Amino acid sequence: MVHIVSNFQQRSSLSHIVFRFDCLNTLSDQLLENVRVELSLPEGFMIRDLIPCPKLLYNDLRTTFVIVEFPQDVNSSAATFGATLRFVVKDCDHSTGIPDSDDGYDDEYMLEDLEITVADQIQQTKKSNFQAVWDAADTEEWVEAEDTYSLSAVQTLRDAVNTIIKFLGLGPANLSEKVAEGVATHTLLCSGTFRGGAEILVRAKLALSEGVAMQLTVRTTDSDVAELVTAAIA
């Protein structure tokens, strides 16, 4: 069989994401050719390039890539992809790796779904003077969005803080990621940069209330990004 170790990373071109699949052939009596992963894309995404692995010998680790362009609609950029590994199998002598013939047959199997989250599209930033930056963002060049949420899946303020930071991919400021013992309320301050360069500032006011209640305020230089961030929590 082919063992797949998949991961994806975002490159600095800002308009696309690169899926990287590391493939290992664990069958000594099979040579694999044209090894590639084909994705089932949600509406708006486009495949810009697919780079297959031409040949995969026994116990050989090789890489194949798929380059996908994000949709123009920022609010459609968090999505799930279906993935199928496809390749040509040629039976071979396990001691030499030489194929029995030039003929092969197509084979495939389904991989786990891949997901692009909001956090995958945000680069953490650290603001040592967060309050000054927050106050300076109260201008016409910035957009503010605000909403309230009930975080029923978490039971402590510390868990809520960790979940928000991980889920949004933002960098905490002013040591606000640390929650004092025994408190019933807390304010998390964090920031980041969305692909394309839009700055994001977030203030999350948290309170214990049958789980954790949150008032989230987002200030950013892009109205679509503000909508994406607030909708991601819902």
mmCIF file of C-alpha atoms in Angstrom:
data_model
loop_
_atom_site.group_PDB
_atom_site.id
_atom_site.type_symbol
_atom_site.label_atom_id
_atom_site.label_comp_id
_atom_site.label_asym_id
_atom_site.label_seq_id
_atom_site.Cartn_x
_atom_site.Cartn_y
_atom_site.Cartn_z
ATOM 1 C CA MET A 1 0.000 0.000 0.000
ATOM 2 C CA VAL A 2 0.963 3.667 -0.127
ATOM 3 C CA HIS A 3 1.342 5.398 3.185
ATOM 4 C CA ILE A 4 0.356 9.065 2.966
ATOM 5 C CA VAL A 5 1.516 11.768 5.303
ATOM 6 C CA SER A 6 -0.358 14.889 4.257
ATOM 7 C CA ASN A 7 0.083 18.464 5.314
ATOM 8 C CA PHE A 8 -0.525 21.784 3.690
ATOM 9 C CA GLN A 9 1.103 25.143 4.020
ATOM 10 C CA GLN A 10 0.309 28.606 2.793
ATOM 11 C CA ARG A 11 2.846 30.359 0.618
ATOM 12 C CA SER A 12 3.507 34.065 0.484
ATOM 13 C CA SER A 13 1.697 34.625 -2.811
ATOM 14 C CA LEU A 14 -1.400 35.257 -0.666
ATOM 15 C CA SER A 15 -3.881 34.166 -3.342
ATOM 16 C CA HIS A 16 -3.350 30.415 -3.118
ATOM 17 C CA ILE A 17 -2.577 27.577 -0.772
ATOM 18 C CA VAL A 18 -0.235 24.657 -1.404
ATOM 19 C CA PHE A 19 -1.210 21.140 -0.352
ATOM 20 C CA ARG A 20 1.797 18.875 0.106
ATOM 21 C CA PHE A 21 1.438 15.095 0.259
ATOM 22 C CA ASP A 22 4.363 12.898 1.293
ATOM 23 C CA CYS A 23 3.936 9.397 -0.142
ATOM 24 C CA LEU A 24 5.688 6.203 0.968
ATOM 25 C CA ASN A 25 5.401 2.940 -1.000
ATOM 26 C CA THR A 26 5.318 0.058 1.492
ATOM 27 C CA LEU A 27 4.833 -2.770 -1.055
ATOM 28 C CA SER A 28 8.027 -4.427 -2.258
ATOM 29 C CA ASP A 29 6.345 -6.116 -5.238
ATOM 30 C CA GLN A 30 4.758 -2.998 -6.746
ATOM 31 C CA LEU A 31 6.112 0.005 -8.586
ATOM 32 C CA LEU A 32 3.831 3.034 -8.556
ATOM 33 C CA GLU A 33 3.742 5.693 -11.243
ATOM 34 C CA ASN A 34 1.948 8.998 -11.762
ATOM 35 C CA VAL A 35 1.130 9.239 -8.061
ATOM 36 C CA ARG A 36 -1.081 12.233 -7.375
ATOM 37 C CA VAL A 37 -3.864 13.509 -5.150
ATOM 38 C CA GLU A 38 -6.997 14.878 -6.760
ATOM 39 C CA LEU A 39 -9.176 17.241 -4.739
ATOM 40 C CA SER A 40 -12.909 17.812 -4.778
ATOM 41 C CA LEU A 41 -13.167 21.589 -4.556
ATOM 42 C CA PRO A 42 -15.996 23.683 -3.122
ATOM 43 C CA GLU A 43 -17.421 26.397 -5.342
ATOM 44 C CA GLY A 44 -15.072 29.304 -5.931
ATOM 45 C CA PHE A 45 -11.781 27.411 -5.470
ATOM 46 C CA MET A 46 -9.633 26.612 -8.514
ATOM 47 C CA ILE A 47 -6.751 24.196 -9.053
ATOM 48 C CA ARG A 48 -3.805 26.120 -10.486
ATOM 49 C CA ASP A 49 -1.372 23.224 -10.715
ATOM 50 C CA LEU A 50 -1.033 19.559 -9.821
ATOM 51 C CA ILE A 51 2.495 18.189 -9.567
ATOM 52 C CA PRO A 52 2.492 14.357 -9.478
ATOM 53 C CA CYS A 53 5.234 12.017 -8.341
ATOM 54 C CA PRO A 54 6.355 10.296 -11.588
ATOM 55 C CA LYS A 55 7.648 7.120 -9.933
ATOM 56 C CA LEU A 56 7.486 5.674 -6.434
ATOM 57 C CA LEU A 57 9.766 2.713 -5.687
ATOM 58 C CA TYR A 58 9.477 0.424 -2.691
ATOM 59 C CA ASN A 59 10.291 2.154 0.608
ATOM 60 C CA ASP A 60 10.752 5.406 -1.283
ATOM 61 C CA LEU A 61 9.389 8.666 0.125
ATOM 62 C CA ARG A 62 8.366 11.235 -2.485
ATOM 63 C CA THR A 63 6.178 14.303 -2.580
ATOM 64 C CA THR A 64 3.282 15.454 -4.732
ATOM 65 C CA PHE A 65 1.690 18.908 -4.646
ATOM 66 C CA VAL A 66 -1.634 20.533 -5.449
ATOM 67 C CA ILE A 67 -1.792 24.324 -5.746
ATOM 68 C CA VAL A 68 -5.249 25.755 -5.137
ATOM 69 C CA GLU A 69 -6.372 29.332 -5.636
ATOM 70 C CA PHE A 70 -8.656 30.872 -3.022
ATOM 71 C CA PRO A 71 -12.080 32.158 -4.086
ATOM 72 C CA GLN A 72 -12.486 35.881 -4.569
ATOM 73 C CA ASP A 73 -15.158 35.853 -1.878
ATOM 74 C CA VAL A 74 -13.191 35.907 1.377
ATOM 75 C CA ASN A 75 -16.168 34.575 3.301
ATOM 76 C CA SER A 76 -16.055 31.357 1.259
ATOM 77 C CA SER A 77 -12.374 30.728 1.935
ATOM 78 C CA ALA A 78 -12.803 28.428 4.943
ATOM 79 C CA ALA A 79 -13.790 25.078 3.474
ATOM 80 C CA THR A 80 -13.396 21.295 3.428
ATOM 81 C CA PHE A 81 -11.893 19.352 0.505
ATOM 82 C CA GLY A 82 -12.448 15.745 -0.470
ATOM 83 C CA ALA A 83 -9.194 14.023 -1.481
ATOM 84 C CA THR A 84 -8.465 10.903 -3.561
ATOM 85 C CA LEU A 85 -5.058 9.319 -4.081
ATOM 86 C CA ARG A 86 -4.655 7.996 -7.646
ATOM 87 C CA PHE A 87 -1.743 6.109 -9.206
ATOM 88 C CA VAL A 88 -0.718 3.457 -11.732
ATOM 89 C CA VAL A 89 0.398 0.094 -10.316
ATOM 90 C CA LYS A 90 3.015 -2.091 -12.003
ATOM 91 C CA ASP A 91 3.759 -5.495 -10.479
ATOM 92 C CA CYS A 92 7.485 -6.094 -10.116
ATOM 93 C CA ASP A 93 10.139 -8.419 -8.749
ATOM 94 C CA HIS A 94 10.427 -7.566 -5.041
ATOM 95 C CA SER A 95 14.191 -8.202 -5.048
ATOM 96 C CA THR A 96 15.018 -5.939 -8.002
ATOM 97 C CA GLY A 97 12.078 -3.545 -8.236
ATOM 98 C CA ILE A 98 11.971 -4.125 -12.000
ATOM 99 C CA PRO A 99 8.409 -4.252 -13.427
ATOM 100 C CA ASP A 100 7.194 -7.547 -14.882
ATOM 101 C CA SER A 101 5.895 -5.623 -17.911
ATOM 102 C CA ASP A 102 5.275 -2.116 -19.166
ATOM 103 C CA ASP A 103 1.559 -2.553 -18.558
ATOM 104 C CA GLY A 104 0.012 -1.275 -15.372
ATOM 105 C CA TYR A 105 -3.420 -0.651 -13.957
ATOM 106 C CA ASP A 106 -5.064 2.322 -12.313
ATOM 107 C CA ASP A 107 -5.825 2.257 -8.623
ATOM 108 C CA GLU A 108 -7.091 4.750 -6.078
ATOM 109 C CA TYR A 109 -8.326 5.187 -2.551
ATOM 110 C CA MET A 110 -9.965 7.908 -0.556
ATOM 111 C CA LEU A 111 -7.988 10.047 1.861
ATOM 112 C CA GLU A 112 -9.276 11.919 4.878
ATOM 113 C CA ASP A 113 -10.909 15.242 4.088
ATOM 114 C CA LEU A 114 -8.679 18.315 4.196
ATOM 115 C CA GLU A 115 -9.780 21.537 5.846
ATOM 116 C CA ILE A 116 -8.808 25.169 5.408
ATOM 117 C CA THR A 117 -9.719 27.183 8.481
ATOM 118 C CA VAL A 118 -9.676 30.884 9.251
ATOM 119 C CA ALA A 119 -6.532 30.304 11.328
ATOM 120 C CA ASP A 120 -4.729 28.864 8.277
ATOM 121 C CA GLN A 121 -5.109 32.247 6.593
ATOM 122 C CA ILE A 122 -3.900 34.433 9.447
ATOM 123 C CA GLN A 123 -0.349 35.194 10.529
ATOM 124 C CA GLN A 124 0.035 35.929 14.228
ATOM 125 C CA THR A 125 1.405 39.324 15.218
ATOM 126 C CA LYS A 126 2.555 40.584 18.604
ATOM 127 C CA LYS A 127 1.473 44.047 19.732
ATOM 128 C CA SER A 128 3.387 45.243 22.780
ATOM 129 C CA ASN A 129 1.335 48.443 22.788
ATOM 130 C CA PHE A 130 -2.044 46.914 21.970
ATOM 131 C CA GLN A 131 -4.200 49.590 23.604
ATOM 132 C CA ALA A 132 -2.500 52.354 21.638
ATOM 133 C CA VAL A 133 -2.937 50.426 18.386
ATOM 134 C CA TRP A 134 -6.574 49.681 19.264
ATOM 135 C CA ASP A 135 -7.329 53.341 19.953
ATOM 136 C CA ALA A 136 -5.579 54.417 16.749
ATOM 137 C CA ALA A 137 -7.752 51.970 14.773
ATOM 138 C CA ASP A 138 -10.885 53.955 15.602
ATOM 139 C CA THR A 139 -10.849 55.733 12.219
ATOM 140 C CA GLU A 140 -12.690 55.544 8.886
ATOM 141 C CA GLU A 141 -9.899 53.382 7.450
ATOM 142 C CA TRP A 142 -10.826 50.607 9.878
ATOM 143 C CA VAL A 143 -14.000 48.543 10.130
ATOM 144 C CA GLU A 144 -15.455 47.386 13.443
ATOM 145 C CA ALA A 145 -17.688 44.344 13.878
ATOM 146 C CA GLU A 146 -19.100 43.074 17.141
ATOM 147 C CA ASP A 147 -21.168 40.108 18.255
ATOM 148 C CA THR A 148 -21.935 38.058 21.352
ATOM 149 C CA TYR A 149 -21.587 34.300 21.728
ATOM 150 C CA SER A 150 -22.216 31.494 24.166
ATOM 151 C CA LEU A 151 -19.241 29.140 24.243
ATOM 152 C CA SER A 152 -21.046 26.129 25.666
ATOM 153 C CA ALA A 153 -18.261 23.693 24.741
ATOM 154 C CA VAL A 154 -15.806 25.241 27.234
ATOM 155 C CA GLN A 155 -16.262 25.500 30.984
ATOM 156 C CA THR A 156 -13.367 27.699 32.096
ATOM 157 C CA LEU A 157 -12.000 31.079 31.055
ATOM 158 C CA ARG A 158 -8.577 29.553 30.444
ATOM 159 C CA ASP A 159 -10.033 26.987 28.050
ATOM 160 C CA ALA A 160 -11.985 29.736 26.272
ATOM 161 C CA VAL A 161 -8.835 31.826 25.792
ATOM 162 C CA ASN A 162 -6.859 28.881 24.407
ATOM 163 C CA THR A 163 -9.710 27.921 22.072
ATOM 164 C CA ILE A 164 -10.090 31.433 20.644
ATOM 165 C CA ILE A 165 -6.355 31.845 20.022
ATOM 166 C CA LYS A 166 -6.112 28.459 18.296
ATOM 167 C CA PHE A 167 -9.331 28.808 16.330
ATOM 168 C CA LEU A 168 -8.560 32.276 14.949
ATOM 169 C CA GLY A 169 -4.782 31.940 14.671
ATOM 170 C CA LEU A 170 -4.175 35.275 16.397
ATOM 171 C CA GLY A 171 -1.301 36.367 18.612
ATOM 172 C CA PRO A 172 -2.172 37.385 22.207
ATOM 173 C CA ALA A 173 -1.071 40.782 23.496
ATOM 174 C CA ASN A 174 -0.277 42.262 26.909
ATOM 175 C CA LEU A 175 -0.054 38.768 28.444
ATOM 176 C CA SER A 176 -3.828 38.539 28.102
ATOM 177 C CA GLU A 177 -3.528 34.834 27.316
ATOM 178 C CA LYS A 178 -2.894 34.326 31.048
ATOM 179 C CA VAL A 179 -6.024 34.085 33.189
ATOM 180 C CA ALA A 180 -5.802 34.786 36.913
ATOM 181 C CA GLU A 181 -7.036 32.142 39.336
ATOM 182 C CA GLY A 182 -10.543 32.511 40.699
ATOM 183 C CA VAL A 183 -11.770 35.313 38.411
ATOM 184 C CA ALA A 184 -15.203 35.291 36.777
ATOM 185 C CA THR A 185 -14.369 37.648 33.890
ATOM 186 C CA HIS A 186 -11.395 38.166 31.588
ATOM 187 C CA THR A 187 -10.458 40.176 28.502
ATOM 188 C CA LEU A 188 -8.341 38.642 25.743
ATOM 189 C CA LEU A 189 -6.503 40.978 23.374
ATOM 190 C CA CYS A 190 -4.945 39.613 20.196
ATOM 191 C CA SER A 191 -3.906 40.523 16.681
ATOM 192 C CA GLY A 192 -2.863 39.124 13.326
ATOM 193 C CA THR A 193 -2.537 39.767 9.607
ATOM 194 C CA PHE A 194 -4.859 38.156 7.082
ATOM 195 C CA ARG A 195 -3.455 36.941 3.761
ATOM 196 C CA GLY A 196 -3.398 39.993 1.527
ATOM 197 C CA GLY A 197 -2.213 42.217 4.357
ATOM 198 C CA ALA A 198 -5.381 43.215 6.217
ATOM 199 C CA GLU A 199 -4.573 43.890 9.871
ATOM 200 C CA ILE A 200 -6.825 42.330 12.501
ATOM 201 C CA LEU A 201 -7.303 43.443 16.114
ATOM 202 C CA VAL A 202 -9.574 41.469 18.431
ATOM 203 C CA ARG A 203 -10.905 42.154 21.904
ATOM 204 C CA ALA A 204 -12.804 39.290 23.523
ATOM 205 C CA LYS A 205 -14.584 40.009 26.791
ATOM 206 C CA LEU A 206 -15.285 36.713 28.565
ATOM 207 C CA ALA A 207 -17.512 35.855 31.506
ATOM 208 C CA LEU A 208 -18.471 32.600 33.194
ATOM 209 C CA SER A 209 -22.145 31.863 32.500
ATOM 210 C CA GLU A 210 -23.244 28.225 32.009
ATOM 211 C CA GLY A 211 -20.097 27.803 30.002
ATOM 212 C CA VAL A 212 -18.496 31.032 28.859
ATOM 213 C CA ALA A 213 -20.222 34.098 27.417
ATOM 214 C CA MET A 214 -18.193 36.243 25.028
ATOM 215 C CA GLN A 215 -18.496 39.687 23.505
ATOM 216 C CA LEU A 216 -16.173 39.762 20.501
ATOM 217 C CA THR A 217 -15.101 43.031 18.909
ATOM 218 C CA VAL A 218 -13.058 42.955 15.707
ATOM 219 C CA ARG A 219 -11.286 45.902 14.122
ATOM 220 C CA THR A 220 -9.699 45.378 10.733
ATOM 221 C CA THR A 221 -8.849 47.210 7.528
ATOM 222 C CA ASP A 222 -11.084 44.899 5.439
ATOM 223 C CA SER A 223 -14.838 44.577 5.958
ATOM 224 C CA ASP A 224 -14.919 41.064 4.436
ATOM 225 C CA VAL A 225 -12.267 39.901 6.907
ATOM 226 C CA ALA A 226 -14.297 41.360 9.784
ATOM 227 C CA GLU A 227 -17.299 39.324 8.664
ATOM 228 C CA LEU A 228 -15.210 36.168 8.223
ATOM 229 C CA VAL A 229 -13.695 36.386 11.712
ATOM 230 C CA THR A 230 -16.979 37.050 13.513
ATOM 231 C CA ALA A 231 -18.778 34.327 11.530
ATOM 232 C CA ALA A 232 -16.034 31.801 12.276
ATOM 233 C CA ILE A 233 -16.931 31.728 15.971
ATOM 234 C CA ALA A 234 -20.664 31.233 15.407
#
